[in-house]
Amino acid sequence: MQIKRGDHFSSLDLGNLEKLMQYRFEHDSFPFAVEGKKFLRDDLALSGMEVSVQELPPRFAVPFHHRHKENEELYFFLGGRGEFQIDGEIIPVREGTVIRVSPGGVRTWRNNSDEALYYLVIQAKAGSMNGSDISDGEDVKKKVVWPD
Ligand code: ZN
């Protein structure tokens, strides 16, 4: 996995989603390693959010609930099928399902299918966005040129 950095960017190529199982997340506060999960904050030097991408194997259920102190999370499902449980409510998920969870939401999820379940999790401090949508962007007067 090669990381490219510039003055105003960093990028990497994780490969196809089917290759996510090569990644493994371990943390002192976690009793077991999580196969197939890749956090991006450190590699990309993200400063206002954490993003992870994960493959959950067929018929695998996350074995715990969790909530957050300050951060809201967006779960963006990219492929496969499963179920998401928030405060006891169950939402079916598949490619294109997007779920926001407030910090206090008690959540867990599972892959109850025979195919892999793929998703992104974006975590940011709840209430930290000031403007909305495109109001933070500025037009740059520069001709668009591609070297081809
Ligand atoms: Zn979380």
mmCIF file of C-alpha atoms in Angstrom, residues 1-6 9-14 20 22-25 37-47 49-53:
data_model
loop_
_atom_site.group_PDB
_atom_site.id
_atom_site.type_symbol
_atom_site.label_atom_id
_atom_site.label_comp_id
_atom_site.label_asym_id
_atom_site.label_seq_id
_atom_site.Cartn_x
_atom_site.Cartn_y
_atom_site.Cartn_z
ATOM 1 C CA MET A 1 0.000 0.000 0.000
ATOM 2 C CA GLN A 2 1.703 3.139 -1.209
ATOM 3 C CA ILE A 3 0.758 6.560 0.157
ATOM 4 C CA LYS A 4 1.258 9.611 -2.012
ATOM 5 C CA ARG A 5 1.470 13.008 -0.351
ATOM 6 C CA GLY A 6 1.444 16.552 -1.675
ATOM 7 C CA PHE A 9 -3.428 16.056 -0.383
ATOM 8 C CA SER A 10 -2.648 12.480 0.478
ATOM 9 C CA SER A 11 -3.868 9.425 -1.416
ATOM 10 C CA LEU A 12 -3.590 5.686 -1.332
ATOM 11 C CA ASP A 13 -4.918 2.714 -3.226
ATOM 12 C CA LEU A 14 -6.446 -0.028 -1.104
ATOM 13 C CA LEU A 20 -9.836 -5.756 2.428
ATOM 14 C CA GLN A 22 -5.617 -8.430 4.253
ATOM 15 C CA TYR A 23 -6.047 -5.563 6.748
ATOM 16 C CA ARG A 24 -6.306 -6.097 10.443
ATOM 17 C CA PHE A 25 -7.203 -3.642 13.182
ATOM 18 C CA LYS A 37 -11.036 -3.294 8.753
ATOM 19 C CA LYS A 38 -8.794 -0.460 7.611
ATOM 20 C CA PHE A 39 -8.761 2.945 9.302
ATOM 21 C CA LEU A 40 -7.586 5.769 7.056
ATOM 22 C CA ARG A 41 -6.963 8.705 9.401
ATOM 23 C CA ASP A 42 -3.279 8.099 10.076
ATOM 24 C CA ASP A 43 -2.339 7.068 6.538
ATOM 25 C CA LEU A 44 -4.120 10.035 4.977
ATOM 26 C CA ALA A 45 -3.443 12.509 7.818
ATOM 27 C CA LEU A 46 -7.149 13.264 8.152
ATOM 28 C CA SER A 47 -7.671 16.080 10.652
ATOM 29 C CA MET A 49 -12.792 13.002 10.544
ATOM 30 C CA GLU A 50 -11.971 9.337 10.844
ATOM 31 C CA VAL A 51 -12.855 7.025 8.001
ATOM 32 C CA SER A 52 -12.662 3.274 7.933
ATOM 33 C CA VAL A 53 -13.548 0.769 5.261
#
